[in-house]
Coordinates of C-alpha atoms in Angstrom, one line a residue:
M1 CA 31.1 81.0 0.9
G2 CA 32.3 79.3 4.0
P3 CA 30.5 79.0 7.3
V4 CA 30.3 81.9 9.8
T5 CA 33.0 81.3 12.4
Q6 CA 32.7 84.1 14.9
A7 CA 32.6 83.1 18.6
S8 CA 29.2 84.7 19.0
N9 CA 27.7 82.0 16.8
K10 CA 28.7 79.1 19.1
W11 CA 25.0 78.9 20.1
L12 CA 24.0 78.4 16.5
V13 CA 26.6 75.7 16.3
L14 CA 25.0 74.1 19.4
L15 CA 21.6 74.4 17.9
A16 CA 22.7 72.7 14.6
A17 CA 24.3 69.8 16.5
C18 CA 21.4 69.4 18.9
L19 CA 18.8 69.5 16.2
G20 CA 20.5 66.6 14.4
L21 CA 21.1 64.8 17.7
G22 CA 17.5 65.1 18.8
M23 CA 16.3 63.6 15.4
L24 CA 18.7 60.6 15.9
M25 CA 17.6 59.9 19.5
I26 CA 13.9 60.0 18.7
D27 CA 14.4 57.6 15.9
T28 CA 16.0 55.1 18.2
F29 CA 12.7 54.2 19.9
I30 CA 10.0 55.8 17.7
V31 CA 9.6 52.6 15.5
N32 CA 8.7 50.5 18.5
V33 CA 5.2 51.8 18.7
A34 CA 4.6 51.3 14.9
F35 CA 5.4 47.6 14.8
P36 CA 1.8 46.4 14.5
A37 CA 1.0 49.0 11.8
I38 CA 4.1 48.2 9.8
G39 CA 3.3 44.4 10.0
R40 CA -0.3 44.9 8.8
D41 CA 0.4 47.4 6.1
L42 CA 3.4 45.5 4.5
D43 CA 2.0 42.1 5.3
A44 CA 5.2 41.2 7.2
S45 CA 5.8 38.6 9.8
L46 CA 6.7 39.8 13.3
G47 CA 10.2 38.2 12.9
A48 CA 10.8 40.3 9.7
A49 CA 9.4 43.5 11.2
E50 CA 11.9 43.1 14.0
W51 CA 14.8 43.9 11.6
T52 CA 13.5 47.4 11.1
V53 CA 14.9 48.0 14.6
S54 CA 17.8 45.4 14.6
G55 CA 19.3 46.6 11.4
Y56 CA 19.3 50.3 12.7
V57 CA 20.8 49.2 16.0
L58 CA 23.5 47.2 14.4
A59 CA 24.7 50.1 12.3
T60 CA 24.5 52.7 15.0
A61 CA 26.5 50.4 17.4
V62 CA 29.2 49.3 15.0
L63 CA 30.2 52.4 13.1
P64 CA 30.5 55.4 15.5
I65 CA 34.1 54.9 16.7
A66 CA 35.4 54.7 13.1
S67 CA 33.2 57.7 11.9
G68 CA 34.3 59.7 14.9
R69 CA 38.0 59.2 14.0
M70 CA 37.3 60.0 10.4
G71 CA 35.9 63.3 11.6
D72 CA 39.1 64.0 13.5
I73 CA 41.1 63.2 10.3
F74 CA 39.1 64.6 7.4
G75 CA 37.0 67.3 9.2
R76 CA 34.2 66.9 11.7
R77 CA 31.9 69.3 9.9
R78 CA 32.3 67.4 6.6
V79 CA 31.6 64.0 8.2
Y80 CA 28.6 65.3 10.1
I81 CA 27.0 66.9 7.1
S82 CA 27.7 63.7 5.1
G83 CA 25.9 61.7 7.8
L84 CA 23.0 64.1 7.7
L85 CA 22.6 63.8 4.0
I86 CA 22.6 59.9 4.3
F87 CA 20.1 60.1 7.2
I88 CA 17.7 62.4 5.4
G89 CA 17.8 60.4 2.1
A90 CA 17.3 57.1 4.0
S91 CA 14.4 58.6 6.0
L92 CA 12.6 59.5 2.8
A93 CA 13.3 56.1 1.3
C94 CA 11.9 54.4 4.5
G95 CA 8.7 56.3 4.2
L96 CA 8.3 55.3 0.5
A97 CA 9.2 51.6 1.1
Q98 CA 6.8 49.3 -0.7
N99 CA 7.7 46.0 1.2
I100 CA 9.4 44.9 4.4
E101 CA 12.7 44.1 2.6
Q102 CA 13.0 47.6 1.3
L103 CA 12.2 49.1 4.7
I104 CA 14.8 46.9 6.4
L105 CA 17.5 47.9 3.8
F106 CA 16.7 51.6 4.2
R107 CA 16.7 51.4 8.0
V108 CA 20.2 49.9 7.9
L109 CA 21.2 52.9 5.7
Q110 CA 19.5 55.2 8.1
G111 CA 21.6 53.7 10.9
V112 CA 24.8 54.3 8.8
G113 CA 23.8 57.9 8.5
G114 CA 23.1 58.1 12.2
A115 CA 26.3 56.5 13.2
T116 CA 28.2 58.9 10.9
M117 CA 26.4 61.9 12.5
M118 CA 26.4 61.0 16.2
P119 CA 30.1 61.5 17.1
G120 CA 30.1 64.7 15.2
T121 CA 27.4 66.3 17.3
L122 CA 29.5 66.1 20.5
S123 CA 32.9 66.8 19.0
I124 CA 31.6 69.9 17.1
I125 CA 30.2 71.5 20.2
T126 CA 33.4 70.5 22.1
Q127 CA 35.4 72.5 19.5
A128 CA 32.9 75.4 19.5
F129 CA 32.9 76.2 23.2
P130 CA 35.8 77.4 25.4
P131 CA 36.8 75.1 28.3
H132 CA 34.9 77.2 31.0
Q133 CA 31.6 76.8 29.0
R134 CA 32.1 73.3 27.8
G135 CA 30.3 71.6 30.7
M136 CA 27.2 73.7 30.1
A137 CA 27.2 73.0 26.3
I138 CA 27.6 69.3 26.9
G139 CA 24.8 69.5 29.5
I140 CA 22.5 70.9 26.9
W141 CA 23.7 68.2 24.4
G142 CA 23.0 65.5 27.0
G143 CA 19.6 66.9 27.7
V144 CA 18.6 66.7 24.1
S145 CA 20.0 63.2 24.0
G146 CA 18.0 61.9 26.9
L147 CA 14.9 63.8 25.9
G148 CA 15.0 62.4 22.5
L149 CA 15.2 58.8 23.8
I150 CA 12.2 59.3 26.0
A151 CA 10.2 61.4 23.5
G152 CA 10.5 58.8 20.8
P153 CA 7.5 56.7 22.0
V154 CA 5.5 59.9 22.6
L155 CA 6.0 61.2 19.1
G156 CA 5.5 57.7 17.7
G157 CA 2.1 57.5 19.4
L158 CA 1.1 60.9 17.9
L159 CA 2.2 59.9 14.4
V160 CA 1.0 56.4 14.1
N161 CA -2.7 56.4 13.1
G162 CA -4.3 53.0 12.3
D163 CA -2.1 51.3 9.6
E164 CA -0.5 54.7 8.7
W165 CA 3.1 54.6 10.0
R166 CA 5.1 56.4 7.3
W167 CA 5.1 59.8 9.1
I168 CA 7.5 58.5 11.7
F169 CA 10.0 58.7 8.9
Y170 CA 8.7 61.8 6.9
V171 CA 9.0 63.9 10.1
N172 CA 12.8 63.6 9.8
L173 CA 12.8 65.6 6.5
P174 CA 12.0 69.1 7.7
V175 CA 14.0 68.6 10.9
G176 CA 17.0 67.2 9.0
L177 CA 16.9 69.8 6.4
A178 CA 16.9 72.5 9.1
A179 CA 19.8 70.9 10.8
L180 CA 21.7 70.6 7.4
L181 CA 21.2 74.3 6.7
L182 CA 22.4 75.4 10.1
A183 CA 25.4 73.1 9.9
M184 CA 26.4 74.5 6.4
L185 CA 26.0 78.1 7.5
F186 CA 27.4 78.2 11.0
V187 CA 29.5 75.1 11.9
P188 CA 33.2 75.8 11.3
E189 CA 35.4 73.0 10.1
S190 CA 37.9 71.4 12.5
R191 CA 40.1 68.4 12.6
D192 CA 43.0 66.8 14.4
E193 CA 46.0 68.5 12.8
S194 CA 48.4 65.8 14.1
A195 CA 46.5 63.0 12.3
P196 CA 47.7 61.9 8.8
R197 CA 45.2 62.4 6.0
S198 CA 44.7 58.7 5.4
I199 CA 42.4 56.0 6.7
D200 CA 43.4 52.6 8.1
W201 CA 40.8 50.7 6.0
A202 CA 42.0 47.3 7.2
G203 CA 41.4 48.6 10.8
V204 CA 38.0 50.0 9.9
L205 CA 36.9 46.7 8.4
A206 CA 38.3 44.5 11.2
L207 CA 36.7 46.8 13.9
S208 CA 33.4 47.1 12.2
G209 CA 33.2 43.4 11.4
G210 CA 34.1 42.4 14.9
L211 CA 31.5 44.6 16.5
L212 CA 29.0 43.5 13.9
G213 CA 29.5 39.8 14.8
I214 CA 29.0 40.4 18.5
M215 CA 26.1 42.8 18.0
F216 CA 24.4 40.4 15.6
A217 CA 24.6 37.7 18.3
L218 CA 23.1 40.0 20.9
T219 CA 20.2 41.0 18.7
R220 CA 19.4 37.4 17.7
G221 CA 20.3 35.4 20.8
N222 CA 16.7 35.4 22.2
D223 CA 15.2 34.2 18.9
E224 CA 17.9 31.8 17.7
G225 CA 18.9 30.4 21.1
W226 CA 22.1 31.5 22.9
T227 CA 23.8 28.2 22.2
S228 CA 22.8 28.0 18.6
A229 CA 25.5 27.7 15.9
I230 CA 24.7 31.0 14.3
V231 CA 24.9 32.9 17.7
L232 CA 28.1 31.2 18.9
G233 CA 29.7 31.4 15.5
S234 CA 28.9 35.2 15.3
V235 CA 30.5 35.7 18.8
A236 CA 33.6 33.7 17.8
A237 CA 34.0 35.6 14.5
G238 CA 33.5 38.9 16.3
I239 CA 36.1 38.2 18.9
A240 CA 38.6 36.9 16.3
L241 CA 38.1 40.1 14.2
L242 CA 38.6 42.3 17.3
V243 CA 41.8 40.5 18.1
L244 CA 42.9 41.0 14.4
F245 CA 42.0 44.7 14.8
V246 CA 44.4 45.1 17.7
L247 CA 47.2 43.4 15.8
I248 CA 46.6 45.6 12.8
E249 CA 46.7 48.8 14.9
K250 CA 50.0 47.8 16.4
R251 CA 51.6 47.2 13.0
V252 CA 50.0 49.8 10.7
R253 CA 51.9 53.0 10.1
F254 CA 48.9 55.3 10.6
P255 CA 46.4 53.4 12.9
L256 CA 42.7 54.2 13.0
I257 CA 43.0 54.4 16.8
D258 CA 46.0 55.0 18.9
L259 CA 45.5 52.1 21.3
S260 CA 47.6 53.9 24.0
L261 CA 44.6 56.2 24.5
F262 CA 42.8 53.3 26.1
R263 CA 45.4 53.3 28.9
N264 CA 43.6 56.4 30.1
P265 CA 41.6 55.0 33.1
T266 CA 39.1 57.9 33.2
F267 CA 38.3 57.4 29.5
V268 CA 37.9 53.7 29.9
V269 CA 36.0 53.7 33.2
A270 CA 33.7 56.5 32.2
S271 CA 32.8 54.8 28.9
L272 CA 32.2 51.5 30.8
S273 CA 29.9 53.3 33.3
A274 CA 28.0 54.9 30.5
G275 CA 27.5 51.6 28.8
L276 CA 26.2 49.9 31.9
F277 CA 23.9 52.8 32.7
S278 CA 22.4 52.7 29.1
A279 CA 22.0 48.9 29.5
A280 CA 19.9 49.4 32.7
V281 CA 17.8 52.4 31.6
F282 CA 17.4 52.2 27.8
G283 CA 17.7 48.4 27.7
S284 CA 14.7 48.0 30.0
Q285 CA 12.6 50.9 28.6
P286 CA 11.0 48.9 25.7
F287 CA 9.7 46.4 28.2
T288 CA 8.0 49.1 30.1
S289 CA 6.3 50.4 27.0
L290 CA 5.1 46.9 26.1
Y291 CA 3.8 46.4 29.7
W292 CA 1.7 49.5 29.5
Q293 CA 0.4 48.9 26.0
N294 CA -0.1 45.1 25.9
F295 CA -0.7 44.3 29.6
M296 CA -2.5 47.4 30.9
G297 CA -4.2 48.3 27.6
Y298 CA -2.7 51.7 26.9
S299 CA -2.8 53.1 23.4
P300 CA 0.6 54.0 21.8
L301 CA -0.1 57.7 22.6
E302 CA -1.0 56.9 26.2
G303 CA 2.0 54.7 26.6
G304 CA 4.3 57.5 25.3
L305 CA 2.7 60.2 27.4
A306 CA 3.2 58.0 30.5
F307 CA 7.0 58.8 30.3
L308 CA 6.4 62.6 30.7
P309 CA 7.1 62.8 34.4
A310 CA 10.6 61.4 33.7
T311 CA 10.9 63.6 30.6
F312 CA 10.4 66.8 32.7
L313 CA 13.1 65.9 35.2
V314 CA 15.5 65.0 32.4
A315 CA 14.9 68.4 30.7
A316 CA 15.4 70.3 33.9
L317 CA 18.5 68.5 35.2
M318 CA 20.7 67.7 32.3
P319 CA 22.0 71.2 31.5
V320 CA 22.6 71.7 35.3
S321 CA 24.5 68.5 35.7
G322 CA 26.9 69.4 32.9
I323 CA 27.6 72.8 34.5
V324 CA 28.0 71.6 38.0
G325 CA 30.0 68.6 36.9
Q326 CA 32.6 70.8 35.2
K327 CA 32.9 72.9 38.4
L328 CA 33.3 69.8 40.6
G329 CA 36.3 68.4 38.7
H330 CA 37.3 65.0 40.1
R331 CA 34.2 65.0 42.3
L332 CA 32.1 64.8 39.2
R333 CA 31.9 61.0 39.9
F334 CA 29.5 61.7 42.8
I335 CA 26.9 63.1 40.3
I336 CA 27.2 60.0 38.1
M337 CA 27.1 57.7 41.1
G338 CA 24.1 59.5 42.5
G339 CA 22.2 59.3 39.2
S340 CA 23.1 55.6 38.8
L341 CA 21.9 54.9 42.3
A342 CA 18.6 56.7 41.6
V343 CA 18.0 54.3 38.7
A344 CA 18.9 51.3 40.9
L345 CA 16.3 52.5 43.4
S346 CA 13.7 52.9 40.6
F347 CA 14.1 49.2 39.9
V348 CA 13.9 48.4 43.6
Y349 CA 10.5 50.1 43.7
L350 CA 9.3 48.0 40.8
L351 CA 10.1 44.8 42.6
A352 CA 6.9 45.3 44.5
L353 CA 4.8 45.3 41.3
E354 CA 1.6 43.2 41.4
V355 CA -1.1 42.2 38.9
D356 CA -3.5 44.9 40.0
S357 CA -0.9 47.7 40.3
G358 CA -1.8 50.9 38.4
Y359 CA 0.3 53.6 36.9
V360 CA 0.3 55.9 39.9
D361 CA 1.1 53.4 42.6
G362 CA 3.0 50.9 40.4
F363 CA 5.2 53.1 38.1
L364 CA 5.1 56.8 38.9
P365 CA 7.7 56.8 41.8
A366 CA 10.0 54.7 39.7
L367 CA 9.7 57.0 36.7
L368 CA 10.5 60.0 38.8
L369 CA 13.6 58.2 40.1
R370 CA 14.6 57.2 36.6
G371 CA 14.2 60.8 35.3
L372 CA 16.4 62.0 38.2
G373 CA 19.0 59.4 37.3
I374 CA 19.0 60.2 33.6
G375 CA 19.2 63.9 34.2
L376 CA 22.2 63.5 36.5
V377 CA 24.2 60.9 34.6
M378 CA 23.9 61.6 30.8
S379 CA 25.6 65.0 30.6
A380 CA 28.0 64.3 33.4
S381 CA 29.3 61.0 31.9
S382 CA 29.6 62.7 28.5
Y383 CA 31.7 65.5 30.1
A384 CA 33.8 62.9 31.8
V385 CA 34.6 61.0 28.7
V386 CA 35.3 64.1 26.5
S387 CA 37.4 65.9 29.2
S388 CA 39.6 62.9 29.7
M389 CA 41.0 63.3 26.2
P390 CA 42.7 66.1 24.3
V391 CA 40.1 68.2 22.4
A392 CA 41.9 67.2 19.1
K393 CA 40.8 63.6 19.8
S394 CA 37.2 64.6 20.5
G395 CA 35.8 62.6 17.6
L396 CA 37.4 59.4 18.9
A397 CA 36.2 60.2 22.4
S398 CA 32.6 60.9 21.3
G399 CA 32.6 57.9 19.0
T400 CA 33.7 55.6 21.7
L401 CA 31.0 57.0 24.1
T402 CA 28.3 56.6 21.4
M403 CA 29.4 53.0 20.8
A404 CA 29.5 52.2 24.5
R405 CA 26.0 53.5 25.0
N406 CA 24.5 51.8 21.9
I407 CA 26.1 48.5 22.7
G408 CA 25.0 48.9 26.3
T409 CA 21.4 49.5 25.1
A410 CA 21.5 46.4 22.8
M411 CA 23.0 44.3 25.5
G412 CA 20.4 45.4 28.0
V413 CA 17.6 44.6 25.6
A414 CA 19.0 41.1 25.0
L415 CA 19.7 40.5 28.7
F416 CA 16.3 41.6 29.9
G417 CA 14.6 39.8 27.1
A418 CA 16.3 36.5 27.9
I419 CA 15.5 37.0 31.6
Y420 CA 11.9 37.8 30.9
L421 CA 11.4 34.8 28.6
T422 CA 13.0 32.4 31.1
S423 CA 10.9 33.8 34.0
V424 CA 7.6 33.6 32.0
G425 CA 8.2 30.0 31.1
S426 CA 9.1 29.0 34.7
S427 CA 6.2 31.0 36.2
L428 CA 3.7 29.3 33.8
D429 CA 4.9 25.9 34.8
E430 CA 3.9 26.8 38.4
Q431 CA 0.8 28.8 37.7
L432 CA -1.1 27.0 35.0
P433 CA -3.7 24.5 36.1
A434 CA -2.5 20.9 35.6
D435 CA -5.3 20.1 33.3
T436 CA -4.6 22.9 30.8
P437 CA -4.5 21.4 27.2
P438 CA -1.1 21.6 25.5
A439 CA -2.5 23.7 22.7
Q440 CA -3.9 26.3 25.1
R441 CA -0.7 26.3 27.1
A442 CA 1.3 27.0 23.9
E443 CA -1.1 29.8 23.0
V444 CA -0.9 31.4 26.5
E445 CA 2.9 31.1 26.6
S446 CA 3.2 32.7 23.1
A447 CA 1.0 35.6 24.1
A448 CA 2.8 36.0 27.5
E449 CA 6.2 36.3 25.7
H450 CA 4.8 39.6 24.2
L451 CA 3.3 40.7 27.6
V452 CA -0.3 39.9 26.4
P453 CA -2.5 38.1 28.8
A454 CA -4.6 35.3 27.3
G455 CA -7.1 32.6 28.3
D456 CA -10.1 32.6 30.6
S457 CA -10.6 32.4 34.4
A458 CA -7.7 30.5 36.1
V459 CA -5.6 30.3 32.9
R460 CA -5.8 34.1 32.4
E461 CA -4.9 34.6 36.0
A462 CA -1.8 32.4 35.6
S463 CA -1.0 34.3 32.4
E464 CA -1.2 37.7 34.1
Q465 CA 0.9 36.5 37.1
S466 CA 3.6 35.1 34.8
I467 CA 3.9 38.4 33.0
V468 CA 4.2 40.4 36.2
D469 CA 6.7 37.8 37.5
G470 CA 8.8 38.3 34.4
Y471 CA 8.7 42.1 34.6
V472 CA 9.7 41.9 38.3
Q473 CA 12.7 39.7 37.2
I474 CA 13.7 42.4 34.8
A475 CA 13.5 44.9 37.7
F476 CA 15.7 42.7 39.8
W477 CA 18.5 42.5 37.2
G478 CA 18.0 46.2 36.5
V479 CA 19.1 46.8 40.1
V480 CA 22.2 44.7 39.5
V481 CA 23.2 46.4 36.3
A482 CA 22.6 49.9 37.7
A483 CA 24.6 49.0 40.8
L484 CA 27.5 47.9 38.6
A485 CA 27.2 51.3 36.8
T486 CA 27.3 53.0 40.2
V487 CA 30.4 51.1 41.4
S488 CA 32.3 51.7 38.1
A489 CA 31.5 55.5 38.3
A490 CA 33.3 55.6 41.7
F491 CA 36.6 55.1 39.9
I492 CA 36.2 58.1 37.5
R493 CA 38.7 60.9 37.9
V494 CA 38.2 64.1 36.0
R495 CA 40.1 67.4 35.8
R496 CA 38.3 70.6 36.5
T497 CA 38.6 71.8 32.9
A498 CA 39.0 69.9 29.6
P499 CA 42.4 69.9 28.0
D500 CA 42.7 72.1 24.9
L501 CA 45.6 70.4 23.2
G502 CA 46.0 70.3 19.5
A503 CA 42.6 71.6 18.5
R504 CA 42.4 74.4 16.0
P505 CA 39.5 75.2 13.7
V506 CA 40.3 75.0 10.1
E507 CA 39.0 78.2 8.8
S508 CA 40.2 77.8 5.2
V509 CA 38.1 74.8 4.5
P510 CA 35.1 75.8 2.3
A511 CA 31.5 75.0 3.3
A512 CA 30.5 71.5 2.0
G513 CA 27.5 71.6 -0.3
P514 CA 25.1 68.7 -0.6
P515 CA 27.2 66.0 -2.2
S516 CA 19.6 56.8 14.8
P517 CA 17.5 48.2 21.5
P518 CA 15.9 45.9 19.5
A519 CA 12.9 45.7 21.6
P520 CA 10.7 42.6 21.7
L521 CA 7.9 42.9 19.3
P522 CA 4.7 44.5 20.4
R523 CA 1.5 42.7 19.7
E524 CA -1.8 44.3 19.9
G525 CA -3.8 43.4 22.9
S526 CA -5.0 44.8 26.2
R527 CA -5.7 43.7 29.6
G528 CA -9.4 44.2 29.0

């Protein structure tokens, strides 16, 4: 029996897509708060534990554009359900992992499932809703996306208890199974009828390999050194493979991606703005979590709950920004510009952070501005990207948007991490007493790299000041990146309604049965 396809069930389609999306977004940051517990329980080094995030990020950043196009070709519902099955199975395997090597492997597989699902969540609802309601639907979708990213640390804090971390993965099982059931019952199949039923595998391998090389360099640059052979070699190999991908797409009979679509300035600029916005907001978020936990002494739960002021604003504004953005047409850029500017101002406020700053005076105003920015931008930029393309190409559009945001987040984490480490080292050179023994200096510097104050009296004061100086440097460059997102958004031009070219549900396809920035590593510690 095929899925129900009546228009009245578009809300169930939206629920199915958003349930899967929320699970993915929460998983992006939920592992951060579990690092200490994972390391203790599996007797893993911090460097090894880092790959439980890095592996997931690599997969979710590299694969979405290819999986989105596969959905256009073979059926968005089919590809989405396949991704759900992979994600659910990998989540169970992560929870059952007996050593760190198994956990890393299953996290990569979980990322593959997430990357396969993510483009489908947006393209499915784009197909399900008529043009005049699409902005509202994308607004709700964007709200779930932003809420999931902020709620990840909160849920992680609730689920991590001592050395028990496995429930951060087991929680995906009931949610994933509910999303799977809804998708099988209510999501109709749709595809790009103009696309040939074949895959440009050479293009898939070249694109995925090229992005993997660049993403690997971004995730390892801080640890290996930005001028190390492995990082420079990965960048060079990535660029070479991306050039090869362009050459393949120009010559192959049925290309994975019609490169002429990237001549669409709205599509390109909106994707660029979304990537920069994600770099500023979600690239810096792990450092805020670490500051609260390791410097101010918050528990994982307290650190997660501290994001709630921003969470409430995101929940309230995202659906509204999608609806209003659709009505504004080409003036939609003002919403995206306003939200990006709010995020820039949140970083400006953090420039005044001091060693004795508390949550209310040091962070709350910035959090409110950040929630305002996320609430305005996420849905509006999603609508801008999707509406710039024919609906038949919605898989490619949503895949590109997903890739831009994930790469932006990874680049933000790498950028802010490098800035922080450079600042900490420079500040310690100036702040530490001249007679500090080398061994003690090394210990203090190692702790400060993870935002943990160390030492006694004057040494501890120097340690605390260096951490604050490093965080303020993150805020300064956050202003710069958010400003770039604001400027790029000024060039977005969007039509009042999304084009509905070439998109038809495929009613005859039967229901398919059962066949997610690496953050710097938290260390336990408190300000005392």
